[in-house]
mmCIF file of N, CA, C and O in Angstrom:
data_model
loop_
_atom_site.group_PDB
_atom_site.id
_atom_site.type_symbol
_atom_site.label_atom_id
_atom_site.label_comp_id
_atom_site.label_asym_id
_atom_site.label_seq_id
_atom_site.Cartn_x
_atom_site.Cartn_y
_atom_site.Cartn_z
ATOM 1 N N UNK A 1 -70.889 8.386 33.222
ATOM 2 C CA UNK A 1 -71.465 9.602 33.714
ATOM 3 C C UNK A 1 -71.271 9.717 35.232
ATOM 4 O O UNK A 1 -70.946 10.786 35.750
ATOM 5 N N UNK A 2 -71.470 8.637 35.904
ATOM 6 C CA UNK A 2 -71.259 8.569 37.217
ATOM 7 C C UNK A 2 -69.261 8.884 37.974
ATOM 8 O O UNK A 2 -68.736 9.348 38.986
ATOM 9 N N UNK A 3 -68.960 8.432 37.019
ATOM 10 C CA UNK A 3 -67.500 8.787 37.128
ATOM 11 C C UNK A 3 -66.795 10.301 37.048
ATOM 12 O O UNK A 3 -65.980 10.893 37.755
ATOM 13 N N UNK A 4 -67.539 10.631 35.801
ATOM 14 C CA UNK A 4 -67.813 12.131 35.470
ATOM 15 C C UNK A 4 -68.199 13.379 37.357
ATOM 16 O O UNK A 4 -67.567 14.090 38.138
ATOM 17 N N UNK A 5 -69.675 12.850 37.124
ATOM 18 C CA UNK A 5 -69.796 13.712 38.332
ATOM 19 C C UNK A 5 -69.256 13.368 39.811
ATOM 20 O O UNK A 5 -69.113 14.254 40.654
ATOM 21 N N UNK A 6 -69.004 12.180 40.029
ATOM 22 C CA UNK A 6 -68.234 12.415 41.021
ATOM 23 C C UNK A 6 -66.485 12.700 41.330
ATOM 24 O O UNK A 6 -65.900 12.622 42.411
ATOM 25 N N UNK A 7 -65.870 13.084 39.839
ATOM 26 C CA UNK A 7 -64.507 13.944 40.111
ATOM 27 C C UNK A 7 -64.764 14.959 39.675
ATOM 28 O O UNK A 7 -63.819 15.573 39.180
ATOM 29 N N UNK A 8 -66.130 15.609 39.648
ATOM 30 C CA UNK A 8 -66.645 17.155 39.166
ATOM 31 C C UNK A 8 -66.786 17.601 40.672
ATOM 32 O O UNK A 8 -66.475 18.712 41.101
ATOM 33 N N UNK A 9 -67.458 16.250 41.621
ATOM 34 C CA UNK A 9 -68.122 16.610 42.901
ATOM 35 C C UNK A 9 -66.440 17.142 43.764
ATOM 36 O O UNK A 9 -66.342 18.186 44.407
ATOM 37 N N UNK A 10 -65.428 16.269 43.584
ATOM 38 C CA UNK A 10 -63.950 15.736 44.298
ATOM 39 C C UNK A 10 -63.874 17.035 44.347
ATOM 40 O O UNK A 10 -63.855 17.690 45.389
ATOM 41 N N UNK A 11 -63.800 17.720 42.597
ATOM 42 C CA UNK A 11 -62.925 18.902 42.285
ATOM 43 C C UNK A 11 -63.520 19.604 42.897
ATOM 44 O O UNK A 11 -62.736 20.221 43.617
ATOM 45 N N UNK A 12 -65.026 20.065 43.143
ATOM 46 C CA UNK A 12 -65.818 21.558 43.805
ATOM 47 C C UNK A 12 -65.103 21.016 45.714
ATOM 48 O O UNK A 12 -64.732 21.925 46.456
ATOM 49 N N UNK A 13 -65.054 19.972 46.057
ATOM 50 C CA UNK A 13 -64.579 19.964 47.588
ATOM 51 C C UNK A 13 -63.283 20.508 47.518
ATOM 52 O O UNK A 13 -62.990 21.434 48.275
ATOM 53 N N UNK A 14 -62.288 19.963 46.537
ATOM 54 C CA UNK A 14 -60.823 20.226 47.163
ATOM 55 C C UNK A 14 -60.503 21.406 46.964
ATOM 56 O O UNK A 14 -59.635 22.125 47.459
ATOM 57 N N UNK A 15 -61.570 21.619 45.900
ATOM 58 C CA UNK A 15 -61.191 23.533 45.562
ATOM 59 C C UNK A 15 -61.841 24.305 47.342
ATOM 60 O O UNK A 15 -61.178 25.142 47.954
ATOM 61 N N UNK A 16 -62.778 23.931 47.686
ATOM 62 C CA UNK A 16 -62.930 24.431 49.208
ATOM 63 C C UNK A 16 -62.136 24.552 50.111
ATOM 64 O O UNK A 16 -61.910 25.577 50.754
ATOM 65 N N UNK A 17 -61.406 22.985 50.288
ATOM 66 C CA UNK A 17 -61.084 22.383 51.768
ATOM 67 C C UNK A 17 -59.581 23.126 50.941
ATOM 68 O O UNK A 17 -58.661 22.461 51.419
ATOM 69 N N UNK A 18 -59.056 24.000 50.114
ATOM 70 C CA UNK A 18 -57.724 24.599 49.690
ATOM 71 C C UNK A 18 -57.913 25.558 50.550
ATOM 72 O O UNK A 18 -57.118 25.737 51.472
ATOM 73 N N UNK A 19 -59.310 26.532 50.321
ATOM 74 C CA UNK A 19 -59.074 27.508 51.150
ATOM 75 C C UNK A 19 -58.923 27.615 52.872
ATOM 76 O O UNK A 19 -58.982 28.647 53.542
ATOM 77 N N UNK A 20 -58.707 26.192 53.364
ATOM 78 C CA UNK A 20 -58.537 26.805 54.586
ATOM 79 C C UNK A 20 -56.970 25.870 55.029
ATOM 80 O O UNK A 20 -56.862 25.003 55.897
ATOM 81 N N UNK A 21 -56.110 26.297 54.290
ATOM 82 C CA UNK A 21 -54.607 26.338 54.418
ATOM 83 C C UNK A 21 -54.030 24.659 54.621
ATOM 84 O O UNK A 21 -54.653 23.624 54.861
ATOM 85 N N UNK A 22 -52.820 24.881 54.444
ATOM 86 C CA UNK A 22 -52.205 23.505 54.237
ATOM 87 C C UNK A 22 -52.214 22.566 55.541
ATOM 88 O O UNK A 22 -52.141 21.401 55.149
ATOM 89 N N UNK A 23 -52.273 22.625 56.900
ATOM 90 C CA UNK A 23 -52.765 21.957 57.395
ATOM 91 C C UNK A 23 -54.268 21.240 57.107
ATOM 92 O O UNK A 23 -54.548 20.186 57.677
ATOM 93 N N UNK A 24 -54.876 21.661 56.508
ATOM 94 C CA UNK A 24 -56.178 21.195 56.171
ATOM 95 C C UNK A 24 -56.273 20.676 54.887
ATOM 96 O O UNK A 24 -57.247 20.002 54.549
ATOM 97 N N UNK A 25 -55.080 21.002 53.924
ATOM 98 C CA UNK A 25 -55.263 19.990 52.693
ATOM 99 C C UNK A 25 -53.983 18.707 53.309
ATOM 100 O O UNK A 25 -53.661 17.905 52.433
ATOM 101 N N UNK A 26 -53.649 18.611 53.986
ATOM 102 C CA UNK A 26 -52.900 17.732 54.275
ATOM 103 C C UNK A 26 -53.990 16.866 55.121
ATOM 104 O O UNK A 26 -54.192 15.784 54.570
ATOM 105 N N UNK A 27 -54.676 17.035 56.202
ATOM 106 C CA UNK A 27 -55.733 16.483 57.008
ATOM 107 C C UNK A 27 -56.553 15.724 55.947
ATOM 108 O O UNK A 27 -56.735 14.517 56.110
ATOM 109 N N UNK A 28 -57.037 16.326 54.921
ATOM 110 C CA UNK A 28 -57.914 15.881 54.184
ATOM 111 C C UNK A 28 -57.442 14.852 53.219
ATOM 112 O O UNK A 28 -58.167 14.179 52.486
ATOM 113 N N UNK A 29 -56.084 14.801 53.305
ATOM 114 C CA UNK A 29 -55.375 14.147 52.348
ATOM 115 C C UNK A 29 -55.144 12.935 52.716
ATOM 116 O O UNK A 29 -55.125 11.889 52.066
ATOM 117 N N UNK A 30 -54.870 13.278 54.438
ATOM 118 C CA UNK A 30 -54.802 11.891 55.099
ATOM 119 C C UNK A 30 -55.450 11.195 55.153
ATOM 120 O O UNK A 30 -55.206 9.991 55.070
ATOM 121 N N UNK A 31 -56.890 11.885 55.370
ATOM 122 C CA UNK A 31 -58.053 11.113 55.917
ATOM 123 C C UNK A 31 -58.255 10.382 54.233
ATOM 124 O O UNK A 31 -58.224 9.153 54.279
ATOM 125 N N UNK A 32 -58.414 10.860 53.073
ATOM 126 C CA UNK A 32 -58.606 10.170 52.066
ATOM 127 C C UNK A 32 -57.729 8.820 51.602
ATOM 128 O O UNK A 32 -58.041 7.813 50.967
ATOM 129 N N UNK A 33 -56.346 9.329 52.289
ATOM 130 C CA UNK A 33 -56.011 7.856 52.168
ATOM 131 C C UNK A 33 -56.798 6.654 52.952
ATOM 132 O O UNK A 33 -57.288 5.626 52.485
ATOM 133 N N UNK A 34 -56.758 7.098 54.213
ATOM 134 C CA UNK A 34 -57.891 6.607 54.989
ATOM 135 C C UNK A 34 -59.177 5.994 54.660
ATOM 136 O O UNK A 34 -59.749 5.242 55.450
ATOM 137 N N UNK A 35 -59.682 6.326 53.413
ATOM 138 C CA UNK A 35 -60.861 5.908 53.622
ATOM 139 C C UNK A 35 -60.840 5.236 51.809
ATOM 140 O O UNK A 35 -61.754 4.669 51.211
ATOM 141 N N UNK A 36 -59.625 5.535 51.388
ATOM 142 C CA UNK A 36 -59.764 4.026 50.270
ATOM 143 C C UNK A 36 -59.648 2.929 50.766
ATOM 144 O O UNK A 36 -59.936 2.012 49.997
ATOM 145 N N UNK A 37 -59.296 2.607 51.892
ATOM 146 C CA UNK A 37 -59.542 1.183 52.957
ATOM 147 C C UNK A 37 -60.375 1.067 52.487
ATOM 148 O O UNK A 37 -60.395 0.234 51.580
ATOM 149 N N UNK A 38 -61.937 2.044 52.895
ATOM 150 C CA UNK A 38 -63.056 1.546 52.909
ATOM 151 C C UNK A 38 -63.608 0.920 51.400
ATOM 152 O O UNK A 38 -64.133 -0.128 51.022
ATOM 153 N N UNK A 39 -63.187 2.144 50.809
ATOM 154 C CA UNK A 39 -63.924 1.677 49.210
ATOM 155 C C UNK A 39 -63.114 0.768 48.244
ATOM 156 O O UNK A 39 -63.429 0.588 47.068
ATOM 157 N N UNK A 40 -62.216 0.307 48.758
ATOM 158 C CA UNK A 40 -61.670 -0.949 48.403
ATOM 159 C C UNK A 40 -62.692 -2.227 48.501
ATOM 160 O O UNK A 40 -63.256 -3.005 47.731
ATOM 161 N N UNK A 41 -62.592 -1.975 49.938
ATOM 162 C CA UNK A 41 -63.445 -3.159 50.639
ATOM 163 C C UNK A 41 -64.449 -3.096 49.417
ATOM 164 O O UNK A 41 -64.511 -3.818 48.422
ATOM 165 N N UNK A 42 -65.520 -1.579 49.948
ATOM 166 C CA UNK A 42 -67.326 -2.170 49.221
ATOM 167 C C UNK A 42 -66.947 -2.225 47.915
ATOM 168 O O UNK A 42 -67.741 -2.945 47.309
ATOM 169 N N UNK A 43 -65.846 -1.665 46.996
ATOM 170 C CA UNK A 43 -65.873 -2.200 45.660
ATOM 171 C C UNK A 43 -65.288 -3.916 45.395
ATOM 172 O O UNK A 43 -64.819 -4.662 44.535
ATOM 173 N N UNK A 44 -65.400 -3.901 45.770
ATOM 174 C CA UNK A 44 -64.300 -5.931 45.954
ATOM 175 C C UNK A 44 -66.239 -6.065 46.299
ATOM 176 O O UNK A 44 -66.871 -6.388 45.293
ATOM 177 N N UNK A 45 -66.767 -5.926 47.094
ATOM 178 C CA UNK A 45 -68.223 -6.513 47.031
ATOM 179 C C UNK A 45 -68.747 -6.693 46.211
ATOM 180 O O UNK A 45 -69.154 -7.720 45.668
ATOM 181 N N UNK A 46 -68.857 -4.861 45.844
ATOM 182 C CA UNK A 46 -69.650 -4.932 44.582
ATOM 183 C C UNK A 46 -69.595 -5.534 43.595
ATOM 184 O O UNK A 46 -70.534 -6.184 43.135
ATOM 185 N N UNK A 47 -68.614 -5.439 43.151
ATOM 186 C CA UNK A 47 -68.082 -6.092 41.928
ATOM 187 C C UNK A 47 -68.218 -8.072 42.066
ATOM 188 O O UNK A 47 -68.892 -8.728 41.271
ATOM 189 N N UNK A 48 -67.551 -8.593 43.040
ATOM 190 C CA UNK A 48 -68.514 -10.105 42.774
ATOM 191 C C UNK A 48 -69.743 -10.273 43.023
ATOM 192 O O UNK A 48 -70.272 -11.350 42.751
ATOM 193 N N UNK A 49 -70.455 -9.236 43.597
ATOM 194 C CA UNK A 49 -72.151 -9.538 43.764
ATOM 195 C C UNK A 49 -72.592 -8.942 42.473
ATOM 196 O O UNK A 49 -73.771 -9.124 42.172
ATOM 197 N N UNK A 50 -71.878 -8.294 41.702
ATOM 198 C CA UNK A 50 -72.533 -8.101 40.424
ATOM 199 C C UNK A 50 -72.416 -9.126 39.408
ATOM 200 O O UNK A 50 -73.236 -9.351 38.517
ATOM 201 N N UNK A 51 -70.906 -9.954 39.702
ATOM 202 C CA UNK A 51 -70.865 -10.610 38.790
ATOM 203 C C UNK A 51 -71.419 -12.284 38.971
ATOM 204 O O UNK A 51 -71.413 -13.191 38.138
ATOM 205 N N UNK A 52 -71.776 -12.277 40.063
ATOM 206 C CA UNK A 52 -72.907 -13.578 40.572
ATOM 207 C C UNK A 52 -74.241 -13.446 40.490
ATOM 208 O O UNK A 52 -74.998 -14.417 40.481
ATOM 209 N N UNK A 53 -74.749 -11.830 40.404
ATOM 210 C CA UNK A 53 -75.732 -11.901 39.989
ATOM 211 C C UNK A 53 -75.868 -11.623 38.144
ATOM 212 O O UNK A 53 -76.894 -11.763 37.477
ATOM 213 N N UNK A 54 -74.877 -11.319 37.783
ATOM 214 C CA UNK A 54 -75.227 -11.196 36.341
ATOM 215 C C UNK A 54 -75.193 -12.867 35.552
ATOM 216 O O UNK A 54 -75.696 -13.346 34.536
ATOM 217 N N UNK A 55 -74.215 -13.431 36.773
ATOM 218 C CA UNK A 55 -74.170 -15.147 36.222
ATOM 219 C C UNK A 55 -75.714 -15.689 35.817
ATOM 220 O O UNK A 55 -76.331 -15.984 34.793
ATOM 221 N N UNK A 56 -75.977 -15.627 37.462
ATOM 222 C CA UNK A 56 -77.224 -16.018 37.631
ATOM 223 C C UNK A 56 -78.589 -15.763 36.788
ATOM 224 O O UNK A 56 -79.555 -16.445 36.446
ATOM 225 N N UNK A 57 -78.140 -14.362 36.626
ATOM 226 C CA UNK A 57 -79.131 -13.666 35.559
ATOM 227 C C UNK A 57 -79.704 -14.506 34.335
ATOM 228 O O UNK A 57 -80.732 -14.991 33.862
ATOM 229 N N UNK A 58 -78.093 -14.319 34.116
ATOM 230 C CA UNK A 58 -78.474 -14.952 32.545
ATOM 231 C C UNK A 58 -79.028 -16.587 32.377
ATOM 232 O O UNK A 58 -79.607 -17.082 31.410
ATOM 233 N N UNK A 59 -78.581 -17.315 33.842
ATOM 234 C CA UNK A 59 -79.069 -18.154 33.763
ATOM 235 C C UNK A 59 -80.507 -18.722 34.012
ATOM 236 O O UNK A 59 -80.967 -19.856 34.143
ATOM 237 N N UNK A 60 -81.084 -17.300 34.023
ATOM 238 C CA UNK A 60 -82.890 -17.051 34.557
ATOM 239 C C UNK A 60 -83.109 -17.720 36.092
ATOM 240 O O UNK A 60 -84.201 -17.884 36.636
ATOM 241 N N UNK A 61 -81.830 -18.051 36.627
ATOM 242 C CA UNK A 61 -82.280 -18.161 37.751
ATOM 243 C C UNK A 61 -82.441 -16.732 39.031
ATOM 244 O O UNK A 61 -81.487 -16.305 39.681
ATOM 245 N N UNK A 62 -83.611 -16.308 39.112
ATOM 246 C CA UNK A 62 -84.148 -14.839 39.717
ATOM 247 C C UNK A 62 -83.651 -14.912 40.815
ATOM 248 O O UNK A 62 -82.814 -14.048 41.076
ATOM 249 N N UNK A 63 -84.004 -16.080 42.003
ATOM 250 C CA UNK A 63 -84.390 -16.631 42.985
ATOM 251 C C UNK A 63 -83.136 -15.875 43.852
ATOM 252 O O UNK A 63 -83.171 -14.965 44.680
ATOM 253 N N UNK A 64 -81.692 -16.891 43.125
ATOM 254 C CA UNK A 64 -80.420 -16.925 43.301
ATOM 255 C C UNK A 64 -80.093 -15.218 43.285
ATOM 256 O O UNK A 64 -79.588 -14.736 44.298
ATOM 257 N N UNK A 65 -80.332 -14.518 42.358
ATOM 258 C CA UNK A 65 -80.112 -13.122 42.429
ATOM 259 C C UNK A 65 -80.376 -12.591 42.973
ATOM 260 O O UNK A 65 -79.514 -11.734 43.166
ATOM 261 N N UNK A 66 -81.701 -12.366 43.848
ATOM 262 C CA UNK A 66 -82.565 -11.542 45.024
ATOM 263 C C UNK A 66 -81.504 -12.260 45.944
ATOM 264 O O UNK A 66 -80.995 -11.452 46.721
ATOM 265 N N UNK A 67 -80.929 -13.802 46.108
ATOM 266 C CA UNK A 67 -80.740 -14.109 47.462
ATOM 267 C C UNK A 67 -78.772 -12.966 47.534
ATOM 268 O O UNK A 67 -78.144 -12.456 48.463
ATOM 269 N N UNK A 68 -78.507 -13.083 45.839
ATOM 270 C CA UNK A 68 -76.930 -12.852 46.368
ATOM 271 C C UNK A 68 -76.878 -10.993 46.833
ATOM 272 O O UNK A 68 -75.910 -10.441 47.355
ATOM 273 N N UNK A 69 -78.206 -10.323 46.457
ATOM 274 C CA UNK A 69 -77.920 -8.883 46.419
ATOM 275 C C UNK A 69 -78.394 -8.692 47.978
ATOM 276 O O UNK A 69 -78.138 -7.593 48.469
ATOM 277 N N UNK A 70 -79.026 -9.606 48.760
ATOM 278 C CA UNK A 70 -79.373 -9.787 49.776
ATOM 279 C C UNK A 70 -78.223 -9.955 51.127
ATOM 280 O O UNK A 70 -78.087 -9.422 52.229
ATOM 281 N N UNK A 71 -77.540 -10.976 50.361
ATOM 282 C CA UNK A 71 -75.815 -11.410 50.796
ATOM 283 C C UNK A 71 -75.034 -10.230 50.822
ATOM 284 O O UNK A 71 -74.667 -9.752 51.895
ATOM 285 N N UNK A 72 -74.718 -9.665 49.614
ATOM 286 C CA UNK A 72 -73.575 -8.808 49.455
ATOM 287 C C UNK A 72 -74.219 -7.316 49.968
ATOM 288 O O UNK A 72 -73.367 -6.453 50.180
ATOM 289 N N UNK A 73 -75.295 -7.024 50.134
ATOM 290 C CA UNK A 73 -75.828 -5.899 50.760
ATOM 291 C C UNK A 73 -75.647 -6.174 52.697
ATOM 292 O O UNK A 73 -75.829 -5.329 53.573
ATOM 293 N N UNK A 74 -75.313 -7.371 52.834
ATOM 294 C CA UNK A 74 -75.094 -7.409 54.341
ATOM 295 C C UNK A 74 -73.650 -7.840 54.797
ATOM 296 O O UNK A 74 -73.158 -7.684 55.915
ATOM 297 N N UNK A 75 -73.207 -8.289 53.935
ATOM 298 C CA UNK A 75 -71.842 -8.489 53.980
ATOM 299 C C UNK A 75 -71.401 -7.111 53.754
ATOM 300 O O UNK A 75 -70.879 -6.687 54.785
ATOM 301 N N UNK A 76 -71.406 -6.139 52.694
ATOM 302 C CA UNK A 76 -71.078 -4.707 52.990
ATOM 303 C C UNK A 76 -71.695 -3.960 54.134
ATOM 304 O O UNK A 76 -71.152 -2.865 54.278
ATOM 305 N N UNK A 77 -72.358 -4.126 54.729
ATOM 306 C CA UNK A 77 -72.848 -3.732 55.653
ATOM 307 C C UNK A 77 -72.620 -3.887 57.311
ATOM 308 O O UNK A 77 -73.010 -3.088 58.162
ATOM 309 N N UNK A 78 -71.966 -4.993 57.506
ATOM 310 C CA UNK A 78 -71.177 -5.225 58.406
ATOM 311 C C UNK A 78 -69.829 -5.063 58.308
ATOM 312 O O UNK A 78 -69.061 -4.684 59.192
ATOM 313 N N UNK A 79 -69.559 -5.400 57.077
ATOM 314 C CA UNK A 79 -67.857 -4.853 56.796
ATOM 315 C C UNK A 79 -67.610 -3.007 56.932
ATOM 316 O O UNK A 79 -66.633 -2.535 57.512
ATOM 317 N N UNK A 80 -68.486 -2.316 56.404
ATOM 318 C CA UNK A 80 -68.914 -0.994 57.152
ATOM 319 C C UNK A 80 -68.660 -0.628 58.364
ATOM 320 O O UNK A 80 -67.916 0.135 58.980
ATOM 321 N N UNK A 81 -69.371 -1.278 58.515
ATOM 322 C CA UNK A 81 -69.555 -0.808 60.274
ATOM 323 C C UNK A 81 -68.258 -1.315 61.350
ATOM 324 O O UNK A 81 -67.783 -0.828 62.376
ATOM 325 N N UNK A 82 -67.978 -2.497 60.572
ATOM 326 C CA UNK A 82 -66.195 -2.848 61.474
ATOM 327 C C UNK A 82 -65.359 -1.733 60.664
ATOM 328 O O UNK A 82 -64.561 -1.119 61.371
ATOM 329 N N UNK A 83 -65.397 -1.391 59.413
ATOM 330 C CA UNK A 83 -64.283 -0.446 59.042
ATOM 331 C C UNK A 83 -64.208 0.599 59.994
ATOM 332 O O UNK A 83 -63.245 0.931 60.686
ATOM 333 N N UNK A 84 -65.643 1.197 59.927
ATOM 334 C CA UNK A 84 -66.366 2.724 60.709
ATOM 335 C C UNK A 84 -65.580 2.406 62.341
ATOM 336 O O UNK A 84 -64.722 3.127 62.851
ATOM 337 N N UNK A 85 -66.014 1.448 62.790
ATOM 338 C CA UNK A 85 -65.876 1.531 64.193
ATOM 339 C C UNK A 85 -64.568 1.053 64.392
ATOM 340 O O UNK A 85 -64.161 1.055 65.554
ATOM 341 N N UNK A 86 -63.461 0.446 63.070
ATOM 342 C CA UNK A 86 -62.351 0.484 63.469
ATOM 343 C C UNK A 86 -61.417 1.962 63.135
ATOM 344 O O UNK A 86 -60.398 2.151 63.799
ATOM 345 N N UNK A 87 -61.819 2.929 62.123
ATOM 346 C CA UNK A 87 -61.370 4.308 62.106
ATOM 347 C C UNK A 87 -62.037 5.113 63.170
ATOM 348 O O UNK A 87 -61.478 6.205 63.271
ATOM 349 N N UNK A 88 -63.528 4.893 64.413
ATOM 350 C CA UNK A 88 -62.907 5.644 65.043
ATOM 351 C C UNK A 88 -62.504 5.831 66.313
ATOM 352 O O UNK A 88 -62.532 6.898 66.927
ATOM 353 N N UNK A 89 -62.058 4.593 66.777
ATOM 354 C CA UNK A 89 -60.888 3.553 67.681
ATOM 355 C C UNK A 89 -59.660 3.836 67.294
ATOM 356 O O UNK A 89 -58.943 4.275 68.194
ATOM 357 N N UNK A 90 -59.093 3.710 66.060
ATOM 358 C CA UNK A 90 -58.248 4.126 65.603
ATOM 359 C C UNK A 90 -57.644 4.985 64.551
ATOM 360 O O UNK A 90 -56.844 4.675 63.669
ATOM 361 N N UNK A 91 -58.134 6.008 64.798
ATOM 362 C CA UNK A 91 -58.594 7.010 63.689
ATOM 363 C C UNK A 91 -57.102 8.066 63.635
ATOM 364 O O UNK A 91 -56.677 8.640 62.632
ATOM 365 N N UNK A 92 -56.536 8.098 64.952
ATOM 366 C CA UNK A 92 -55.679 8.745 65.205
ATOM 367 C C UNK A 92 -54.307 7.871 64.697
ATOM 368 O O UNK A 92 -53.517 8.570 64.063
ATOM 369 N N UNK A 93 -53.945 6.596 64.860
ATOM 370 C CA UNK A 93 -53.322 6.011 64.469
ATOM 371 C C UNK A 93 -53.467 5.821 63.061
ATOM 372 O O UNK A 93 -52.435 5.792 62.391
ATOM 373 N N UNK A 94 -53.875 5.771 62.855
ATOM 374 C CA UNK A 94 -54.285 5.494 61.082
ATOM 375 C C UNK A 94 -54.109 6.627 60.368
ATOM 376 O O UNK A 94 -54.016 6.337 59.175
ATOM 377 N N UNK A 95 -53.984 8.271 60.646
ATOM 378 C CA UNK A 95 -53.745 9.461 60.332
ATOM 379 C C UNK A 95 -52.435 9.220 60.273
ATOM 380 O O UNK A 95 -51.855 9.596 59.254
ATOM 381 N N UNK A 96 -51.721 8.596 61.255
ATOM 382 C CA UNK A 96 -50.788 8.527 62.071
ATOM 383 C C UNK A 96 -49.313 7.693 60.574
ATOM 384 O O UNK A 96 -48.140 7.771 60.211
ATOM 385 N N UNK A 97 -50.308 7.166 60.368
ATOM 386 C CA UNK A 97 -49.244 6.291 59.200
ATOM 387 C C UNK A 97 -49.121 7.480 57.998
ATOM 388 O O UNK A 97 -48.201 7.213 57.224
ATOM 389 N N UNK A 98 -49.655 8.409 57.753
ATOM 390 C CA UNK A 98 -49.656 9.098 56.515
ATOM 391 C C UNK A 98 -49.033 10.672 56.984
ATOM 392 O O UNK A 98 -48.829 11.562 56.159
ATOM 393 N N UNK A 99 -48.887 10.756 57.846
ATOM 394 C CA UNK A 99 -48.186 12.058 58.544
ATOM 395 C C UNK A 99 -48.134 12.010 60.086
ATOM 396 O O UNK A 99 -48.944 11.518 60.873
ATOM 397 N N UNK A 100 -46.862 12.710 60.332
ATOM 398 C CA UNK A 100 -46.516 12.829 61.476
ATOM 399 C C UNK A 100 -46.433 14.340 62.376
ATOM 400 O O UNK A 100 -45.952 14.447 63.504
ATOM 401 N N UNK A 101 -46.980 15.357 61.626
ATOM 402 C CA UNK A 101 -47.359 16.667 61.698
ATOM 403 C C UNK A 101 -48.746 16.411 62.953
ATOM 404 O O UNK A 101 -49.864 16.011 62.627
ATOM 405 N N UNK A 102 -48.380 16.709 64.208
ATOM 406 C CA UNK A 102 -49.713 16.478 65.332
ATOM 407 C C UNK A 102 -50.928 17.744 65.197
ATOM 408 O O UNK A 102 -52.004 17.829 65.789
ATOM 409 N N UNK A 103 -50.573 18.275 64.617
ATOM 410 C CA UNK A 103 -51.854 19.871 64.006
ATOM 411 C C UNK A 103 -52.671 18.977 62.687
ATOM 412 O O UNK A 103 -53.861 19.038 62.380
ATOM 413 N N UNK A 104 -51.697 18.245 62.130
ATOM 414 C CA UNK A 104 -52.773 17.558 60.998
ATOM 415 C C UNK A 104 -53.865 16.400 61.214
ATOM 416 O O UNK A 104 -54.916 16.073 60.664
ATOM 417 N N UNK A 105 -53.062 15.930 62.328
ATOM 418 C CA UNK A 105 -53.917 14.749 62.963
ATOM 419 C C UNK A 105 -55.034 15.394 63.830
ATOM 420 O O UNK A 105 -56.219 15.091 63.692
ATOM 421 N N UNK A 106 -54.726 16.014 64.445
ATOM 422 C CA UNK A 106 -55.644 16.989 65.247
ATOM 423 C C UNK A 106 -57.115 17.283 64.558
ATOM 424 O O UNK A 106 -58.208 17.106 65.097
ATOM 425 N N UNK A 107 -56.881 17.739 63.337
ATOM 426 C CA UNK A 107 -57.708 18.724 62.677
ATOM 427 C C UNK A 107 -58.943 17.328 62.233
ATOM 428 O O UNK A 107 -59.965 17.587 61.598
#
C-alpha cells in the first residue's frame, strides 16, 4: 500500500512540475537522480536495522532491539546530514554530471 501511494504521490508531482516546460522536467529529473544517492544510503540502513532487529526479535532478546533501532536511527541521521550538506556544497556539480544545459542547473 505504501508503494501504491507513493507512485500515486510521484505521478500527481510530475504531472505538475510538466506544466512548467522542459527545462523544469529536466531540472527535476536531475535533481532526482540526485537524490537516489540519498535513498540508497537510508534504504541499505533500513533494511539491516530491520533485519537485526527482526533477528533479535525472534530471539526475545528486546534489549538488543531498542539498542539497534537506536543505532540505525543515528547512523541515518548523520549519514543525512553529510549527504544534505554534501548536495548543498555541491549541488551544482552533482546537477552537473546529469546535464550540461546551464538554465537546468540554474533552475
Amino acid at each position: 500500500m505504501q508503494n501504491v501511494l507513493f507512485a500515486f504521490s510521484n505521478l500527481i508531482i510530475q504531472a505538475k512540475i510538466n506544466t512548467y516546460g522542459t527545462d523544469t522536467i529536466a531540472a527535476f529529473s536531475s535533481y532526482n537522480s540526485v537524490d537516489n544517492y540519498y535513498w540508497c544510503f537510508a534504504n541499505a540502513i533500513g533494511s539491516a536495522t530491520i533485519t537485526l532487529c527482526g533477528q533479535n526479535y525472534g530471539n526475545k532478546n528486546y534489549k538488543r532491539v531498542k539498542e539497534f533501532v537506536k543505532h540505525g536511527l543515528i547512523i541515518d541521521l548523520i549519514g543525512s546530514a553529510l549527504i544534505g550538506a554534501g548536495a548543498i556544497v555541491f549541488g551544482r556539480n552533482l546537477l552537473a554530471m546529469y546535464t550540461t544545459d546551464i538554465n537546468v542547473i540554474n533552475i
